[in-house]
C-alpha cells in the first residue's frame, strides 16, 4: 500500500476468525460515520475443504481492503494498521 497510515508497503499476518470479530466490533464502536462491511459468516460443515477456505480468505481480504481504503477509518483508528501489519497483534 501507499497509504501513509501503514508503515509497511507489504505485510502478511495470520488471523483467527475471533480476531476479525474483534476488529469488526471495535470499528463499529469507534467509527460512527463509517459503514463497516460485514464479515464472511462462520462455516460449520466442510470448513477445511480447499474451496471453502479460499472463499472465506477472499471474503476476509475484501473486508480488509474495504476497511483499509476507507478515508474515515484510516484517520480515526490506529488499530487497523496494527491489525493488518503487526504479527504480534493481540
PDB file of N, CA and C in Angstrom:
ATOM      1  N   UNK A   1       0.827  -1.188   0.000  1.00  0.00           N
ATOM      2  CA  UNK A   1       0.000   0.000   0.000  1.00  0.00           C
ATOM      3  C   UNK A   1       0.868   1.247   0.000  1.00  0.00           C
ATOM      4  N   UNK A   2       0.327   2.320  -0.500  1.00  0.00           N
ATOM      5  CA  UNK A   2       0.980   3.631  -0.439  1.00  0.00           C
ATOM      6  C   UNK A   2       0.279   4.537   0.573  1.00  0.00           C
ATOM      7  N   UNK A   3      -0.658   4.019   1.301  1.00  0.00           N
ATOM      8  CA  UNK A   3      -1.419   4.799   2.270  1.00  0.00           C
ATOM      9  C   UNK A   3      -0.513   5.133   3.450  1.00  0.00           C
ATOM     10  N   UNK A   4      -0.383   6.413   3.797  1.00  0.00           N
ATOM     11  CA  UNK A   4       0.547   6.829   4.853  1.00  0.00           C
ATOM     12  C   UNK A   4       0.296   6.219   6.221  1.00  0.00           C
ATOM     13  N   UNK A   5      -0.928   5.812   6.509  1.00  0.00           N
ATOM     14  CA  UNK A   5      -1.251   5.222   7.805  1.00  0.00           C
ATOM     15  C   UNK A   5      -0.464   3.935   8.052  1.00  0.00           C
ATOM     16  N   UNK A   6      -0.122   3.242   6.998  1.00  0.00           N
ATOM     17  CA  UNK A   6       0.575   1.961   7.101  1.00  0.00           C
ATOM     18  C   UNK A   6       2.076   2.166   6.944  1.00  0.00           C
ATOM     19  N   UNK A   7       2.844   1.674   7.918  1.00  0.00           N
ATOM     20  CA  UNK A   7       4.288   1.890   7.896  1.00  0.00           C
ATOM     21  C   UNK A   7       5.002   0.951   6.934  1.00  0.00           C
ATOM     22  N   UNK A   8       4.375  -0.177   6.593  1.00  0.00           N
ATOM     23  CA  UNK A   8       4.962  -1.140   5.663  1.00  0.00           C
ATOM     24  C   UNK A   8       4.189  -1.133   4.352  1.00  0.00           C
ATOM     25  N   UNK A   9       4.910  -1.257   3.255  1.00  0.00           N
ATOM     26  CA  UNK A   9       4.232  -1.327   1.950  1.00  0.00           C
ATOM     27  C   UNK A   9       3.568  -2.690   1.758  1.00  0.00           C
ATOM     28  N   UNK A  10       4.160  -3.740   2.319  1.00  0.00           N
ATOM     29  CA  UNK A  10       3.612  -5.094   2.215  1.00  0.00           C
ATOM     30  C   UNK A  10       3.688  -5.758   3.587  1.00  0.00           C
ATOM     31  N   UNK A  11       2.727  -6.597   3.852  1.00  0.00           N
ATOM     32  CA  UNK A  11       2.762  -7.357   5.096  1.00  0.00           C
ATOM     33  C   UNK A  11       1.938  -8.629   4.932  1.00  0.00           C
ATOM     34  N   UNK A  12       2.235  -9.590   5.758  1.00  0.00           N
ATOM     35  CA  UNK A  12       1.500 -10.846   5.769  1.00  0.00           C
ATOM     36  C   UNK A  12       1.392 -11.303   7.221  1.00  0.00           C
ATOM     37  N   UNK A  13       0.168 -11.513   7.674  1.00  0.00           N
ATOM     38  CA  UNK A  13      -0.065 -11.948   9.046  1.00  0.00           C
ATOM     39  C   UNK A  13      -1.137 -13.036   9.048  1.00  0.00           C
ATOM     40  N   UNK A  14      -1.210 -13.781  10.138  1.00  0.00           N
ATOM     41  CA  UNK A  14      -2.244 -14.804  10.306  1.00  0.00           C
ATOM     42  C   UNK A  14      -3.225 -14.312  11.360  1.00  0.00           C
ATOM     43  N   UNK A  15      -4.508 -14.448  11.061  1.00  0.00           N
ATOM     44  CA  UNK A  15      -5.550 -14.041  11.995  1.00  0.00           C
ATOM     45  C   UNK A  15      -6.599 -15.135  12.095  1.00  0.00           C
ATOM     46  N   UNK A  16      -7.161 -15.260  13.272  1.00  0.00           N
ATOM     47  CA  UNK A  16      -8.264 -16.194  13.520  1.00  0.00           C
ATOM     48  C   UNK A  16      -9.585 -15.453  13.283  1.00  0.00           C
ATOM     49  N   UNK A  17     -10.652 -16.219  13.124  1.00  0.00           N
ATOM     50  CA  UNK A  17     -11.965 -15.606  12.940  1.00  0.00           C
ATOM     51  C   UNK A  17     -12.300 -14.694  14.118  1.00  0.00           C
ATOM     52  N   UNK A  18     -11.950 -15.123  15.313  1.00  0.00           N
ATOM     53  CA  UNK A  18     -12.240 -14.310  16.506  1.00  0.00           C
ATOM     54  C   UNK A  18     -11.500 -12.975  16.461  1.00  0.00           C
ATOM     55  N   UNK A  19     -10.328 -12.926  15.839  1.00  0.00           N
ATOM     56  CA  UNK A  19      -9.614 -11.652  15.674  1.00  0.00           C
ATOM     57  C   UNK A  19     -10.394 -10.714  14.761  1.00  0.00           C
ATOM     58  N   UNK A  20     -10.942 -11.271  13.692  1.00  0.00           N
ATOM     59  CA  UNK A  20     -11.752 -10.456  12.781  1.00  0.00           C
ATOM     60  C   UNK A  20     -13.031  -9.984  13.458  1.00  0.00           C
ATOM     61  N   UNK A  21     -13.622 -10.848  14.276  1.00  0.00           N
ATOM     62  CA  UNK A  21     -14.809 -10.417  15.024  1.00  0.00           C
ATOM     63  C   UNK A  21     -14.455  -9.255  15.951  1.00  0.00           C
ATOM     64  N   UNK A  22     -13.298  -9.331  16.589  1.00  0.00           N
ATOM     65  CA  UNK A  22     -12.875  -8.269  17.496  1.00  0.00           C
ATOM     66  C   UNK A  22     -12.685  -6.963  16.742  1.00  0.00           C
ATOM     67  N   UNK A  23     -11.968  -6.991  15.604  1.00  0.00           N
ATOM     68  CA  UNK A  23     -11.714  -5.750  14.855  1.00  0.00           C
ATOM     69  C   UNK A  23     -13.026  -5.178  14.320  1.00  0.00           C
ATOM     70  N   UNK A  24     -13.927  -6.043  13.895  1.00  0.00           N
ATOM     71  CA  UNK A  24     -15.221  -5.595  13.400  1.00  0.00           C
ATOM     72  C   UNK A  24     -15.978  -4.838  14.496  1.00  0.00           C
ATOM     73  N   UNK A  25     -16.052  -5.435  15.674  1.00  0.00           N
ATOM     74  CA  UNK A  25     -16.759  -4.797  16.792  1.00  0.00           C
ATOM     75  C   UNK A  25     -16.074  -3.503  17.222  1.00  0.00           C
ATOM     76  N   UNK A  26     -14.753  -3.498  17.244  1.00  0.00           N
ATOM     77  CA  UNK A  26     -14.009  -2.296  17.635  1.00  0.00           C
ATOM     78  C   UNK A  26     -14.250  -1.172  16.640  1.00  0.00           C
ATOM     79  N   UNK A  27     -14.260  -1.478  15.362  1.00  0.00           N
ATOM     80  CA  UNK A  27     -14.505  -0.451  14.347  1.00  0.00           C
ATOM     81  C   UNK A  27     -15.935   0.063  14.419  1.00  0.00           C
ATOM     82  N   UNK A  28     -16.891  -0.828  14.630  1.00  0.00           N
ATOM     83  CA  UNK A  28     -18.292  -0.411  14.771  1.00  0.00           C
ATOM     84  C   UNK A  28     -18.456   0.545  15.953  1.00  0.00           C
ATOM     85  N   UNK A  29     -17.780   0.244  17.029  1.00  0.00           N
ATOM     86  CA  UNK A  29     -17.885   1.045  18.250  1.00  0.00           C
ATOM     87  C   UNK A  29     -17.229   2.419  18.087  1.00  0.00           C
ATOM     88  N   UNK A  30     -16.085   2.467  17.410  1.00  0.00           N
ATOM     89  CA  UNK A  30     -15.295   3.700  17.326  1.00  0.00           C
ATOM     90  C   UNK A  30     -15.612   4.556  16.114  1.00  0.00           C
ATOM     91  N   UNK A  31     -16.234   4.012  15.108  1.00  0.00           N
ATOM     92  CA  UNK A  31     -16.402   4.720  13.839  1.00  0.00           C
ATOM     93  C   UNK A  31     -17.867   4.941  13.519  1.00  0.00           C
ATOM     94  N   UNK A  32     -18.422   5.972  14.075  1.00  0.00           N
ATOM     95  CA  UNK A  32     -19.846   6.229  13.903  1.00  0.00           C
ATOM     96  C   UNK A  32     -20.197   6.676  12.486  1.00  0.00           C
ATOM     97  N   UNK A  33     -19.264   7.306  11.769  1.00  0.00           N
ATOM     98  CA  UNK A  33     -19.581   7.828  10.451  1.00  0.00           C
ATOM     99  C   UNK A  33     -19.258   6.898   9.307  1.00  0.00           C
ATOM    100  N   UNK A  34     -18.756   5.729   9.582  1.00  0.00           N
ATOM    101  CA  UNK A  34     -18.327   4.824   8.520  1.00  0.00           C
ATOM    102  C   UNK A  34     -19.181   3.563   8.484  1.00  0.00           C
ATOM    103  N   UNK A  35     -19.428   3.080   7.286  1.00  0.00           N
ATOM    104  CA  UNK A  35     -20.157   1.833   7.111  1.00  0.00           C
ATOM    105  C   UNK A  35     -19.145   0.689   7.115  1.00  0.00           C
ATOM    106  N   UNK A  36     -19.182  -0.131   8.135  1.00  0.00           N
ATOM    107  CA  UNK A  36     -18.247  -1.251   8.267  1.00  0.00           C
ATOM    108  C   UNK A  36     -18.839  -2.445   7.511  1.00  0.00           C
ATOM    109  N   UNK A  37     -18.086  -3.000   6.554  1.00  0.00           N
ATOM    110  CA  UNK A  37     -18.629  -4.132   5.793  1.00  0.00           C
ATOM    111  C   UNK A  37     -18.771  -5.373   6.675  1.00  0.00           C
ATOM    112  N   UNK A  38     -19.683  -6.259   6.315  1.00  0.00           N
ATOM    113  CA  UNK A  38     -19.862  -7.476   7.120  1.00  0.00           C
ATOM    114  C   UNK A  38     -18.705  -8.447   6.914  1.00  0.00           C
ATOM    115  N   UNK A  39     -18.503  -9.282   7.896  1.00  0.00           N
ATOM    116  CA  UNK A  39     -17.515 -10.360   7.792  1.00  0.00           C
ATOM    117  C   UNK A  39     -18.150 -11.553   7.092  1.00  0.00           C
ATOM    118  N   UNK A  40     -17.328 -12.396   6.485  1.00  0.00           N
ATOM    119  CA  UNK A  40     -17.882 -13.658   5.978  1.00  0.00           C
ATOM    120  C   UNK A  40     -18.439 -14.451   7.159  1.00  0.00           C
ATOM    121  N   UNK A  41     -19.486 -15.188   6.940  1.00  0.00           N
ATOM    122  CA  UNK A  41     -20.098 -15.951   8.010  1.00  0.00           C
ATOM    123  C   UNK A  41     -19.244 -17.134   8.450  1.00  0.00           C
ATOM    124  N   UNK A  42     -19.550 -17.623   9.624  1.00  0.00           N
ATOM    125  CA  UNK A  42     -18.871 -18.829  10.105  1.00  0.00           C
ATOM    126  C   UNK A  42     -19.325 -20.021   9.276  1.00  0.00           C
ATOM    127  N   UNK A  43     -18.443 -21.001   9.180  1.00  0.00           N
ATOM    128  CA  UNK A  43     -18.730 -22.217   8.423  1.00  0.00           C
ATOM    129  C   UNK A  43     -18.646 -23.396   9.379  1.00  0.00           C
ATOM    130  N   UNK A  44     -19.637 -24.258   9.338  1.00  0.00           N
ATOM    131  CA  UNK A  44     -19.667 -25.387  10.257  1.00  0.00           C
ATOM    132  C   UNK A  44     -19.454 -26.731   9.558  1.00  0.00           C
ATOM    133  N   UNK A  45     -19.713 -26.795   8.260  1.00  0.00           N
ATOM    134  CA  UNK A  45     -19.549 -28.033   7.508  1.00  0.00           C
ATOM    135  C   UNK A  45     -18.523 -27.826   6.408  1.00  0.00           C
ATOM    136  N   UNK A  46     -17.692 -28.822   6.204  1.00  0.00           N
ATOM    137  CA  UNK A  46     -16.661 -28.778   5.158  1.00  0.00           C
ATOM    138  C   UNK A  46     -15.731 -27.573   5.302  1.00  0.00           C
ATOM    139  N   UNK A  47     -15.535 -27.100   6.502  1.00  0.00           N
ATOM    140  CA  UNK A  47     -14.760 -25.880   6.710  1.00  0.00           C
ATOM    141  C   UNK A  47     -13.287 -26.017   6.368  1.00  0.00           C
ATOM    142  N   UNK A  48     -12.805 -27.241   6.209  1.00  0.00           N
ATOM    143  CA  UNK A  48     -11.398 -27.443   5.869  1.00  0.00           C
ATOM    144  C   UNK A  48     -11.193 -27.794   4.400  1.00  0.00           C
ATOM    145  N   UNK A  49     -12.262 -27.751   3.616  1.00  0.00           N
ATOM    146  CA  UNK A  49     -12.097 -28.020   2.187  1.00  0.00           C
ATOM    147  C   UNK A  49     -11.402 -26.820   1.543  1.00  0.00           C
ATOM    148  N   UNK A  50     -10.615 -27.100   0.523  1.00  0.00           N
ATOM    149  CA  UNK A  50      -9.842 -26.034  -0.125  1.00  0.00           C
ATOM    150  C   UNK A  50     -10.754 -24.939  -0.660  1.00  0.00           C
ATOM    151  N   UNK A  51     -11.865 -25.305  -1.232  1.00  0.00           N
ATOM    152  CA  UNK A  51     -12.794 -24.316  -1.816  1.00  0.00           C
ATOM    153  C   UNK A  51     -13.379 -23.408  -0.728  1.00  0.00           C
ATOM    154  N   UNK A  52     -13.821 -23.989   0.364  1.00  0.00           N
ATOM    155  CA  UNK A  52     -14.394 -23.195   1.460  1.00  0.00           C
ATOM    156  C   UNK A  52     -13.338 -22.255   2.033  1.00  0.00           C
ATOM    157  N   UNK A  53     -12.144 -22.757   2.235  1.00  0.00           N
ATOM    158  CA  UNK A  53     -11.058 -21.926   2.769  1.00  0.00           C
ATOM    159  C   UNK A  53     -10.765 -20.766   1.832  1.00  0.00           C
ATOM    160  N   UNK A  54     -10.715 -21.020   0.547  1.00  0.00           N
ATOM    161  CA  UNK A  54     -10.410 -19.959  -0.420  1.00  0.00           C
ATOM    162  C   UNK A  54     -11.521 -18.908  -0.487  1.00  0.00           C
ATOM    163  N   UNK A  55     -12.758 -19.344  -0.462  1.00  0.00           N
ATOM    164  CA  UNK A  55     -13.886 -18.400  -0.491  1.00  0.00           C
ATOM    165  C   UNK A  55     -13.861 -17.508   0.755  1.00  0.00           C
ATOM    166  N   UNK A  56     -13.588 -18.093   1.897  1.00  0.00           N
ATOM    167  CA  UNK A  56     -13.518 -17.304   3.135  1.00  0.00           C
ATOM    168  C   UNK A  56     -12.328 -16.354   3.123  1.00  0.00           C
ATOM    169  N   UNK A  57     -11.176 -16.825   2.637  1.00  0.00           N
ATOM    170  CA  UNK A  57      -9.996 -15.969   2.543  1.00  0.00           C
ATOM    171  C   UNK A  57     -10.288 -14.752   1.671  1.00  0.00           C
ATOM    172  N   UNK A  58     -10.958 -14.980   0.552  1.00  0.00           N
ATOM    173  CA  UNK A  58     -11.323 -13.875  -0.333  1.00  0.00           C
ATOM    174  C   UNK A  58     -12.269 -12.893   0.371  1.00  0.00           C
ATOM    175  N   UNK A  59     -13.196 -13.417   1.158  1.00  0.00           N
ATOM    176  CA  UNK A  59     -14.118 -12.562   1.904  1.00  0.00           C
ATOM    177  C   UNK A  59     -13.402 -11.708   2.934  1.00  0.00           C
ATOM    178  N   UNK A  60     -12.456 -12.300   3.645  1.00  0.00           N
ATOM    179  CA  UNK A  60     -11.684 -11.537   4.630  1.00  0.00           C
ATOM    180  C   UNK A  60     -10.796 -10.512   3.941  1.00  0.00           C
ATOM    181  N   UNK A  61     -10.251 -10.873   2.795  1.00  0.00           N
ATOM    182  CA  UNK A  61      -9.419  -9.930   2.049  1.00  0.00           C
ATOM    183  C   UNK A  61     -10.241  -8.729   1.587  1.00  0.00           C
ATOM    184  N   UNK A  62     -11.456  -8.977   1.073  1.00  0.00           N
ATOM    185  CA  UNK A  62     -12.333  -7.871   0.678  1.00  0.00           C
ATOM    186  C   UNK A  62     -12.661  -6.982   1.871  1.00  0.00           C
ATOM    187  N   UNK A  63     -12.959  -7.599   3.012  1.00  0.00           N
ATOM    188  CA  UNK A  63     -13.240  -6.841   4.227  1.00  0.00           C
ATOM    189  C   UNK A  63     -12.063  -5.919   4.560  1.00  0.00           C
ATOM    190  N   UNK A  64     -10.848  -6.496   4.588  1.00  0.00           N
ATOM    191  CA  UNK A  64      -9.668  -5.704   4.945  1.00  0.00           C
ATOM    192  C   UNK A  64      -9.382  -4.605   3.926  1.00  0.00           C
ATOM    193  N   UNK A  65      -9.541  -4.897   2.650  1.00  0.00           N
ATOM    194  CA  UNK A  65      -9.302  -3.872   1.637  1.00  0.00           C
ATOM    195  C   UNK A  65     -10.286  -2.725   1.782  1.00  0.00           C
ATOM    196  N   UNK A  66     -11.537  -3.052   1.985  1.00  0.00           N
ATOM    197  CA  UNK A  66     -12.558  -2.012   2.149  1.00  0.00           C
ATOM    198  C   UNK A  66     -12.277  -1.152   3.369  1.00  0.00           C
ATOM    199  N   UNK A  67     -11.957  -1.784   4.480  1.00  0.00           N
ATOM    200  CA  UNK A  67     -11.678  -1.059   5.718  1.00  0.00           C
ATOM    201  C   UNK A  67     -10.408  -0.224   5.586  1.00  0.00           C
ATOM    202  N   UNK A  68      -9.358  -0.804   5.039  1.00  0.00           N
ATOM    203  CA  UNK A  68      -8.067  -0.112   4.938  1.00  0.00           C
ATOM    204  C   UNK A  68      -8.121   1.077   3.986  1.00  0.00           C
ATOM    205  N   UNK A  69      -8.969   1.008   2.970  1.00  0.00           N
ATOM    206  CA  UNK A  69      -9.056   2.079   1.981  1.00  0.00           C
ATOM    207  C   UNK A  69     -10.048   3.174   2.365  1.00  0.00           C
ATOM    208  N   UNK A  70     -10.825   2.954   3.408  1.00  0.00           N
ATOM    209  CA  UNK A  70     -11.855   3.922   3.803  1.00  0.00           C
ATOM    210  C   UNK A  70     -11.198   5.137   4.458  1.00  0.00           C
ATOM    211  N   UNK A  71     -11.410   6.343   3.917  1.00  0.00           N
ATOM    212  CA  UNK A  71     -10.737   7.534   4.453  1.00  0.00           C
ATOM    213  C   UNK A  71     -11.028   7.820   5.930  1.00  0.00           C
ATOM    214  N   UNK A  72     -12.265   7.660   6.365  1.00  0.00           N
ATOM    215  CA  UNK A  72     -12.591   7.919   7.768  1.00  0.00           C
ATOM    216  C   UNK A  72     -11.907   6.907   8.685  1.00  0.00           C
ATOM    217  N   UNK A  73     -11.929   5.664   8.287  1.00  0.00           N
ATOM    218  CA  UNK A  73     -11.348   4.625   9.127  1.00  0.00           C
ATOM    219  C   UNK A  73      -9.824   4.744   9.193  1.00  0.00           C
ATOM    220  N   UNK A  74      -9.198   5.193   8.133  1.00  0.00           N
ATOM    221  CA  UNK A  74      -7.741   5.385   8.131  1.00  0.00           C
ATOM    222  C   UNK A  74      -7.323   6.414   9.168  1.00  0.00           C
ATOM    223  N   UNK A  75      -8.061   7.489   9.250  1.00  0.00           N
ATOM    224  CA  UNK A  75      -7.667   8.577  10.145  1.00  0.00           C
ATOM    225  C   UNK A  75      -8.176   8.402  11.564  1.00  0.00           C
ATOM    226  N   UNK A  76      -9.265   7.664  11.747  1.00  0.00           N
ATOM    227  CA  UNK A  76      -9.861   7.528  13.072  1.00  0.00           C
ATOM    228  C   UNK A  76      -9.204   6.475  13.945  1.00  0.00           C
ATOM    229  N   UNK A  77      -8.555   5.522  13.346  1.00  0.00           N
ATOM    230  CA  UNK A  77      -8.143   4.397  14.169  1.00  0.00           C
ATOM    231  C   UNK A  77      -6.786   3.823  13.778  1.00  0.00           C
ATOM    232  N   UNK A  78      -5.901   3.744  14.737  1.00  0.00           N
ATOM    233  CA  UNK A  78      -4.595   3.115  14.553  1.00  0.00           C
ATOM    234  C   UNK A  78      -4.718   1.592  14.595  1.00  0.00           C
ATOM    235  N   UNK A  79      -5.821   1.093  15.098  1.00  0.00           N
ATOM    236  CA  UNK A  79      -5.949  -0.358  15.246  1.00  0.00           C
ATOM    237  C   UNK A  79      -5.983  -1.077  13.903  1.00  0.00           C
ATOM    238  N   UNK A  80      -6.412  -0.406  12.851  1.00  0.00           N
ATOM    239  CA  UNK A  80      -6.478  -1.056  11.543  1.00  0.00           C
ATOM    240  C   UNK A  80      -5.078  -1.395  11.046  1.00  0.00           C
ATOM    241  N   UNK A  81      -4.187  -0.415  11.071  1.00  0.00           N
ATOM    242  CA  UNK A  81      -2.833  -0.686  10.584  1.00  0.00           C
ATOM    243  C   UNK A  81      -2.131  -1.714  11.474  1.00  0.00           C
ATOM    244  N   UNK A  82      -2.372  -1.663  12.763  1.00  0.00           N
ATOM    245  CA  UNK A  82      -1.788  -2.651  13.667  1.00  0.00           C
ATOM    246  C   UNK A  82      -2.342  -4.037  13.365  1.00  0.00           C
ATOM    247  N   UNK A  83      -3.643  -4.139  13.173  1.00  0.00           N
ATOM    248  CA  UNK A  83      -4.280  -5.424  12.868  1.00  0.00           C
ATOM    249  C   UNK A  83      -3.721  -6.019  11.579  1.00  0.00           C
ATOM    250  N   UNK A  84      -3.526  -5.191  10.578  1.00  0.00           N
ATOM    251  CA  UNK A  84      -3.085  -5.667   9.267  1.00  0.00           C
ATOM    252  C   UNK A  84      -1.587  -5.948   9.233  1.00  0.00           C
ATOM    253  N   UNK A  85      -0.789  -5.210   9.999  1.00  0.00           N
ATOM    254  CA  UNK A  85       0.648  -5.318   9.825  1.00  0.00           C
ATOM    255  C   UNK A  85       1.430  -5.908  10.992  1.00  0.00           C
ATOM    256  N   UNK A  86       0.896  -5.922  12.163  1.00  0.00           N
ATOM    257  CA  UNK A  86       1.654  -6.380  13.332  1.00  0.00           C
ATOM    258  C   UNK A  86       1.441  -7.870  13.579  1.00  0.00           C
ATOM    259  N   UNK A  87       2.484  -8.653  13.393  1.00  0.00           N
ATOM    260  CA  UNK A  87       2.352 -10.102  13.589  1.00  0.00           C
ATOM    261  C   UNK A  87       2.141 -10.463  15.063  1.00  0.00           C
ATOM    262  N   UNK A  88       2.405  -9.531  15.975  1.00  0.00           N
ATOM    263  CA  UNK A  88       2.210  -9.764  17.408  1.00  0.00           C
ATOM    264  C   UNK A  88       0.901  -9.176  17.915  1.00  0.00           C
ATOM    265  N   UNK A  89      -0.020  -8.855  17.010  1.00  0.00           N
ATOM    266  CA  UNK A  89      -1.303  -8.278  17.391  1.00  0.00           C
ATOM    267  C   UNK A  89      -1.999  -9.209  18.361  1.00  0.00           C
ATOM    268  N   UNK A  90      -2.510  -8.616  19.436  1.00  0.00           N
ATOM    269  CA  UNK A  90      -3.151  -9.417  20.462  1.00  0.00           C
ATOM    270  C   UNK A  90      -4.420  -8.753  20.898  1.00  0.00           C
TER     271      UNK A  90
END
